[in-house]
Coordinates of C-alpha atoms in Angstrom, one line a residue:
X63 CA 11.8 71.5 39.6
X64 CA 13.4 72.5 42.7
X65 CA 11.8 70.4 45.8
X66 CA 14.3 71.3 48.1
X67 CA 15.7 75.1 49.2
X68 CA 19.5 75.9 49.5
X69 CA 20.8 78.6 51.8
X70 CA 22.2 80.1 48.4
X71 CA 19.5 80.3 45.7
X72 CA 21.6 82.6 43.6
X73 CA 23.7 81.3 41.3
X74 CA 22.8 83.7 38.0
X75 CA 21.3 81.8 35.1
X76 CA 20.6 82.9 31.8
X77 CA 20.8 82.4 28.1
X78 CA 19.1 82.8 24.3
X79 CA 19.5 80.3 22.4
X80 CA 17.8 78.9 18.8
X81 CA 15.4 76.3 18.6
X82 CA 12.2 75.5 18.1
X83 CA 10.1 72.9 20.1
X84 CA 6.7 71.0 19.3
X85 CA 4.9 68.7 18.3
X86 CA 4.0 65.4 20.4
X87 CA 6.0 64.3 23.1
X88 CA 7.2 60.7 23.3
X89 CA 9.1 58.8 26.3
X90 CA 12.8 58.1 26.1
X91 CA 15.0 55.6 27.9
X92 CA 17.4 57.0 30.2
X93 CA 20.4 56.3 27.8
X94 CA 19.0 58.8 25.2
X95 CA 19.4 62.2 27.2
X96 CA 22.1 64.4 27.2
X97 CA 21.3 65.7 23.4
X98 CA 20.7 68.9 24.7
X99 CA 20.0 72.0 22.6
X100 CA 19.0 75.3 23.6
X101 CA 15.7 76.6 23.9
X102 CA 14.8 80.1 22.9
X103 CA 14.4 82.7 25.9
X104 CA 11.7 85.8 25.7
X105 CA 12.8 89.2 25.7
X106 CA 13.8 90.2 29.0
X107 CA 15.3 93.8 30.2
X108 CA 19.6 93.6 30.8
X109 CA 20.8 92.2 33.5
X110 CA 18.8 89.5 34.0
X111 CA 19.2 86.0 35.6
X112 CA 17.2 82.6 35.7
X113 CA 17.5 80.6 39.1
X114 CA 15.4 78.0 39.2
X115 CA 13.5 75.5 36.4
X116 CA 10.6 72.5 37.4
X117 CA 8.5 70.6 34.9
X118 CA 5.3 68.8 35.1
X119 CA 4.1 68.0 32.0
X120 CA 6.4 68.9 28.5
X121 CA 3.8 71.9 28.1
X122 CA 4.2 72.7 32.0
X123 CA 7.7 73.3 31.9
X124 CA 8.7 77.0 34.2
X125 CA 11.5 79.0 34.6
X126 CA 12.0 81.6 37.5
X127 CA 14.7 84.6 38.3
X128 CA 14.3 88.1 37.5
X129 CA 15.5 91.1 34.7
X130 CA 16.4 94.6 34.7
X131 CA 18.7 94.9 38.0
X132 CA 20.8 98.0 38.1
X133 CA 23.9 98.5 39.8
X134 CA 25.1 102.1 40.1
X135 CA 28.9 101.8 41.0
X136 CA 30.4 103.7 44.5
X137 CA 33.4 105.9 44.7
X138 CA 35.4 102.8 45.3
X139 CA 35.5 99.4 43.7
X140 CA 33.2 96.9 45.5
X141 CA 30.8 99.6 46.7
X142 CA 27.5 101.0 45.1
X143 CA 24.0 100.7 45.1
X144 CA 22.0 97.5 43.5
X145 CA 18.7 98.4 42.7
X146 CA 16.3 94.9 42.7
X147 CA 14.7 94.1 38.9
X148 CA 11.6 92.5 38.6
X149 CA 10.6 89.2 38.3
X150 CA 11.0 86.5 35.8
X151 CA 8.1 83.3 36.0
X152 CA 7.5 82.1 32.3
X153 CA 5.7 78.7 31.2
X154 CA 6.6 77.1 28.3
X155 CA 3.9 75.9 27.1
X156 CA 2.8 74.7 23.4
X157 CA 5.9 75.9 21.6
X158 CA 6.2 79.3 23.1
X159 CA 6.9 81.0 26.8
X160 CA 3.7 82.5 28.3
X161 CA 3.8 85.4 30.8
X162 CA 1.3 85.5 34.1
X163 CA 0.5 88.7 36.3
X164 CA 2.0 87.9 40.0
X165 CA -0.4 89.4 42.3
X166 CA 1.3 91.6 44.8
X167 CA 4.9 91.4 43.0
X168 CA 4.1 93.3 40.2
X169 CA 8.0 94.9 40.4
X170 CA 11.2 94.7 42.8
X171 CA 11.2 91.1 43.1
X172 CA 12.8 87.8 42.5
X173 CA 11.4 84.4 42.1
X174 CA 14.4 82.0 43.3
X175 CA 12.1 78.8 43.4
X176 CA 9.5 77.0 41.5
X177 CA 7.8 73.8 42.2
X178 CA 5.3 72.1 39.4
X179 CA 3.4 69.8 41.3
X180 CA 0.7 69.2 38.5
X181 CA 0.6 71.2 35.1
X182 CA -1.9 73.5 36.5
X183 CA -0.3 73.4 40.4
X184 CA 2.6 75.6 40.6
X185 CA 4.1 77.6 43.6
X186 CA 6.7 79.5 43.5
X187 CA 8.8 82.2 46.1
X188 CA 11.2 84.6 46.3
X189 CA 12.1 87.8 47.9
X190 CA 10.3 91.3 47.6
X191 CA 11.9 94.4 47.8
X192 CA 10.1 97.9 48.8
X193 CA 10.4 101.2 47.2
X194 CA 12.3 102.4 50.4
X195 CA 15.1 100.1 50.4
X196 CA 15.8 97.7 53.7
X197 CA 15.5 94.1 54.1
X198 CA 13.4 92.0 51.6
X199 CA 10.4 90.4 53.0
X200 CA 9.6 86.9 51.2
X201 CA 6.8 86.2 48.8
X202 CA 4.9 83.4 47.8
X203 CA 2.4 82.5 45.1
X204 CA 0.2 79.6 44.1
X205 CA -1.0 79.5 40.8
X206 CA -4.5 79.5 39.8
X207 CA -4.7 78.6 36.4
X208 CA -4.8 82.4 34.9
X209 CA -2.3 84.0 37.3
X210 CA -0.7 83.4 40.6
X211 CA -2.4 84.5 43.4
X212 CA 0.0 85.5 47.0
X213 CA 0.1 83.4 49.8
X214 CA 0.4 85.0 53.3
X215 CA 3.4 83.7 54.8
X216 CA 3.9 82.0 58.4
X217 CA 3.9 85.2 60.9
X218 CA 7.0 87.0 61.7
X219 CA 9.1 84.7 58.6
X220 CA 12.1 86.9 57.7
X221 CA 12.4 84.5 54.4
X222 CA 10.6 81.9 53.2
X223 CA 11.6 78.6 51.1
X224 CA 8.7 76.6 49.6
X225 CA 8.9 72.8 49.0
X226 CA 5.4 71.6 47.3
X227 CA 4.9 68.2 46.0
X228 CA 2.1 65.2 45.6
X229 CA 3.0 65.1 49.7
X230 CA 1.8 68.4 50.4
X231 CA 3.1 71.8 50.8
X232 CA 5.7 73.2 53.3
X233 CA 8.2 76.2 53.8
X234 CA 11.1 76.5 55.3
X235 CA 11.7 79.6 57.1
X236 CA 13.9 81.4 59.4
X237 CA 13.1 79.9 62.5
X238 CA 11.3 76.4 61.8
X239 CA 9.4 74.4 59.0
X240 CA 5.7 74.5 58.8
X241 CA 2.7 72.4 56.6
X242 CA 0.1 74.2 54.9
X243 CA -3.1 73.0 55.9
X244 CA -6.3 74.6 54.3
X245 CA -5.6 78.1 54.2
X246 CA -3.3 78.1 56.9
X247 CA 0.4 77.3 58.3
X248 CA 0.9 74.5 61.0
X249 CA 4.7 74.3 62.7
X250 CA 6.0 71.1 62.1
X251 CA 9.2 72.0 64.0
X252 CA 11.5 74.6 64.7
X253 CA 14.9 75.0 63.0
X254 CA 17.4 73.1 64.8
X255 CA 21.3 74.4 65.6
X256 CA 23.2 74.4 63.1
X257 CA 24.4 76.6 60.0
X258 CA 22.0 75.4 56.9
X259 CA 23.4 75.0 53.4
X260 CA 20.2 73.2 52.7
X261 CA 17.2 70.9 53.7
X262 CA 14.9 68.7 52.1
X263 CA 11.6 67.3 53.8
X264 CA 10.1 64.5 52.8
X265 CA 7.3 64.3 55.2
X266 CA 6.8 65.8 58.5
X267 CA 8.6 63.2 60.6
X268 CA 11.4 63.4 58.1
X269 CA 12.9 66.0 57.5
X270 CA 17.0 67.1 56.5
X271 CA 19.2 70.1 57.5
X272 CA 23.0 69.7 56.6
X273 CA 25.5 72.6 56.8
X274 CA 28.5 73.0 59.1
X275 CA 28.4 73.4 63.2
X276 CA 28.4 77.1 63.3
X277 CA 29.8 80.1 61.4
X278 CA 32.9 79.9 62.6
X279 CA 33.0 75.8 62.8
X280 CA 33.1 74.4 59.3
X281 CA 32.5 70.7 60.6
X282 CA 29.9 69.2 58.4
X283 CA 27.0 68.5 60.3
X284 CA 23.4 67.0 59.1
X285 CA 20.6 66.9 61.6
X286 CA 17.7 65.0 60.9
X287 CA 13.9 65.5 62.1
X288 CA 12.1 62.2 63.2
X289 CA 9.0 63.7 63.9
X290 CA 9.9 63.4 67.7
X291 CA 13.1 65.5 67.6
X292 CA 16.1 66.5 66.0
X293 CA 18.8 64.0 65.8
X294 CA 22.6 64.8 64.7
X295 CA 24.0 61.9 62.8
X296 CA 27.8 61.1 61.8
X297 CA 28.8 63.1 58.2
X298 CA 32.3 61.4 57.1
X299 CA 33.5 64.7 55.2
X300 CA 34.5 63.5 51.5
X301 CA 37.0 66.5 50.7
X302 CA 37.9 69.9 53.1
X303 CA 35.4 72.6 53.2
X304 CA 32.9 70.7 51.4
X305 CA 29.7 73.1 51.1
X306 CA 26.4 71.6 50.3
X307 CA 24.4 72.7 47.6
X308 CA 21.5 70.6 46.9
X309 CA 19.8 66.7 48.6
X310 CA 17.2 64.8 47.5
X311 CA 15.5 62.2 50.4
X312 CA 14.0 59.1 48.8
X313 CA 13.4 57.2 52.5
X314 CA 14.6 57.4 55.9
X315 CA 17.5 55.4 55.1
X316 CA 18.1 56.9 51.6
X317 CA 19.2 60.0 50.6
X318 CA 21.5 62.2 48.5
X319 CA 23.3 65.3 48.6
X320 CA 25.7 67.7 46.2
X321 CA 28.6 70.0 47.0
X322 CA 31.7 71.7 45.9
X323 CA 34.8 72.2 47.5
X324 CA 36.8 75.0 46.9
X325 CA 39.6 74.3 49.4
X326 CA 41.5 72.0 46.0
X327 CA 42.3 73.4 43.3
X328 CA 40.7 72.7 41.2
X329 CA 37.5 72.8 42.6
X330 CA 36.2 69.5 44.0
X331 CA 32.7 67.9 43.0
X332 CA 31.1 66.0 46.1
X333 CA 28.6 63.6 46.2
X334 CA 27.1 62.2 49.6
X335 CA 24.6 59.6 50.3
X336 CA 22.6 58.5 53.2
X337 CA 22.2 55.2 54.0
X338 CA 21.0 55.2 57.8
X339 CA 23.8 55.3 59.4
X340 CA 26.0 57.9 58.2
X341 CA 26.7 60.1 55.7
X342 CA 29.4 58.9 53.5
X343 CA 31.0 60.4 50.9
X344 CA 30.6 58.7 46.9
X345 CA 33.3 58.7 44.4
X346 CA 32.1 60.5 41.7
X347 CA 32.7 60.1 37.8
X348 CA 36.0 62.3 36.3
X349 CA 35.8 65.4 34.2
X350 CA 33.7 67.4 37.1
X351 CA 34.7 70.1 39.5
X352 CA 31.3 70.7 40.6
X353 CA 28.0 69.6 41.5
X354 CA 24.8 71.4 42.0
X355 CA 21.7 69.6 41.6
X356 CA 20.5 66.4 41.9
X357 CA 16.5 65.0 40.8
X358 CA 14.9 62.2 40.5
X359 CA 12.9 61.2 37.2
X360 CA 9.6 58.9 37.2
X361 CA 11.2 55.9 36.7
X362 CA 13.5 56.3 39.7
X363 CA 16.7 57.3 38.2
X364 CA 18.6 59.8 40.0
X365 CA 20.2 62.3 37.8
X366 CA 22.7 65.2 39.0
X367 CA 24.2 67.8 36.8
X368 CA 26.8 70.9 37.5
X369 CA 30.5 71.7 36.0
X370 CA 32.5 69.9 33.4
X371 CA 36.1 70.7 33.8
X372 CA 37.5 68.4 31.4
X373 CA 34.7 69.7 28.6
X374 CA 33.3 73.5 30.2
X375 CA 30.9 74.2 27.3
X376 CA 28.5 70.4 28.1
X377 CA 26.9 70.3 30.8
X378 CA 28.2 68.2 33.8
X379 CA 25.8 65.4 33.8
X380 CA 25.7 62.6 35.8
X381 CA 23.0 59.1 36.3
X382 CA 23.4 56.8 39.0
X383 CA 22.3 52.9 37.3
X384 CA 23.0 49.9 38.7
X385 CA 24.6 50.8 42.0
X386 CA 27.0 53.4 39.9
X387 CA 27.3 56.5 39.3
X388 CA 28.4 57.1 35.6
X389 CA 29.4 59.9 33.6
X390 CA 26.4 61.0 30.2
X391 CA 27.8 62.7 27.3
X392 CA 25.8 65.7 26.6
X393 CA 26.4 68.0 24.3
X394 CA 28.4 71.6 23.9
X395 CA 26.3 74.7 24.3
X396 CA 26.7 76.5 20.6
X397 CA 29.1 78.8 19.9
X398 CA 29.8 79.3 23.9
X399 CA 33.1 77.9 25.6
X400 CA 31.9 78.0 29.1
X401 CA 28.5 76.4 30.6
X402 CA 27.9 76.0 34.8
X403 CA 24.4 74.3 35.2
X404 CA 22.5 75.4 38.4
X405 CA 19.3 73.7 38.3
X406 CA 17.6 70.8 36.6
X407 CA 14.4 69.5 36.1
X408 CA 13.0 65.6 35.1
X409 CA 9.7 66.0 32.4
X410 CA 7.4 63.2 34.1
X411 CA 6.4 60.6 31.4
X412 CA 8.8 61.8 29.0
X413 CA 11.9 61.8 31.2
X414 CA 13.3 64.7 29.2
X415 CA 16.1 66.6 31.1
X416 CA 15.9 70.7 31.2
X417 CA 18.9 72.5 32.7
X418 CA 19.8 76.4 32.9
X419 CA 23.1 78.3 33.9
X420 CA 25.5 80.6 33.2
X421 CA 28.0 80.4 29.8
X422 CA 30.8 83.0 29.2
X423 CA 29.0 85.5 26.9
X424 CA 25.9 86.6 27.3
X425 CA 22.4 86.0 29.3
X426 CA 21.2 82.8 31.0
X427 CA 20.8 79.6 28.7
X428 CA 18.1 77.3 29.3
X429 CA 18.5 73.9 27.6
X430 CA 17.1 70.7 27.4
X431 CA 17.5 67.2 25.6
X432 CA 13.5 66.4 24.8
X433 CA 11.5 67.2 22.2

């Protein structure tokens, strides 16, 4: 699950891989994960790419992105025509994936986020592309139990980020964050000035935005909504042209984010943390070059997983205990020499750990370390 939007949802993600998984699913401590094999992927057209993975229950576990985008190359390199695919939601559910009809993105569409906030309470967004080319509009479902059903969107949104949890639902959009209430959107607030790498809200009187300044000012900056108005605190910048990619907000005085810089070579992992006062970068474990998603599982542990340099084909995985952040051996995607995790997901009462990415050769891979 994904309770949180990033400026950049689009980090491809693929894979096939060969296992089979059933049978009853029994809790784990927190030092058992990072066994992870892959999990067999449908049949999806060429070109396809996984975004985003949540989990509610081990037969409630979704994965979101699309299949079947063309590209039809230009006259020069670097210019052409990219014709949209359609969209990827699958459920994998009793062993297997199951397919459900999207109503009003049938085609030309990508789902880059999907939260599970019960087994059977799923939304999920994206953008939708018309048959006449131009700017995507954003979509939005809920599902229903049989299929999922579109949500109209806050009027005038140019894009549209979901967030649903046990709090409630919200969406970040272009110009301010809003609650769903009933059938309808109510503005929490509108977006305050700064250039967003990403956001989290926790509740409406507290809500994240970090980024940089501007554009054309690569400060880090984090402004912070008190349910009054938008505050800008200190960020102590961990590394040079740090870009966030992912936070997670546990209280007002607690909270997390991930980022890479690519200003070192090689690529720099950063970790941030909140504490109330300022953000101040965390030293994180060796072996990484980058981070790109953090969670939090049921029983409170923090997890965050992205690139291992010193070991490409495991996954980059991470688990702050005791204070620390420490390093968890997970092991190699088969037969592939390259793996870069972009999303992660916590089973509740099972605490299994399901990842997806990108490896060297071939589709998206989708793995996890539970049964």
């Amino acid at each position: 699950m994904i309770p949180r939007t990033t400026s950049t949802r689009a980090a491809a993600v693929l894979a096939a891989g060969a296992l089979a998984i059933g049978g009853a699913a029994t809790p784990a401590s927190a030092a058992e994960r990072g066994d992870f094999t892959p999990v067999p992927l449908p049949f999806f057209w060429p070109n396809n790419s996984l975004y985003d993975v949540a989990a509610a229950s081990p037969d409630s576990v979704w994965i979101a992105g699309n299949q079947g985008e063309l590209v039809i190359p230009g006259p020069i390199p670097g210019t052409g025509q990219s014709i949209p695919g359609n969209p990827v939601v699958r459920r994998w559910k009793g062993g297997s994936w199951v397919e459900y009809d999207l109503q009003g993105l049938s085609s030309r569409g990508t789902i880059t986020d999907v939260d599970a906030v019960a087994p059977e309470d799923v939304w999920i967004s994206g953008p939708k592309y018309g048959s006449g080319g131009g700017a995507p509009v954003p979509y939005a479902a809920h599902f229903t139990g049989s299929r999922f059903e579109q949500v109209a969107l806050p009027s005038g949104a140019r894009s549209a980020n979901l967030q649903a949890s046990a709090g409630g639902v919200r969406v970040a959009t272009d110009t301010g964050f809003y609650r769903r209430t009933g059938d309808t959107w109510a503005l929490i607030t509108t977006l305050p000035d700064i250039r967003q790498h990403t956001s989290y809200i926790r509740a409406d009187d507290d809500i994240w935005v970090l980024g940089t300044a501007s554009a054309t000012d690569e400060t880090l900056a984090a402004r912070h909504w008190d349910g009054r108005s938008w505050q800008t605190v200190p960020v102590h910048e961990p590394v040079p042209g740090t870009g966030f990619t992912d936070m997670l907000a546990l209280s007002p005085t607690d909270a997390w984010a991930t980022g890479i810089s690519y200003r070192t070579s090689p690529a720099t992992p950063v970790l941030m943390h909140w504490d109330g006062t300022a953000w101040t970068g965390v030293t994180t474990p060796p072996g990484l070059n980058a981070l790109t998603r953090i969670a939090e599982g049921g029983d409170g542990t923090l997890w965050a997983i992205g690139h291992s340099l010193d070991e490409p084909a495991k996954p980059g995985l991470i688990r702050y205990s005791g204070g620390t952040w420490e390093r968890v051996p997970a092991t190699a995607v088969p037969n592939r020499k390259n793996f870069y995790a972009s999303a992660l997901a916590v089973v509740p009462g099972t605490g299994a750990l399901w990842t997806l990415g990108t490896v060297d050769i071939g589709g998206p891979v989708v793995l996890t370390d539970g049964p």
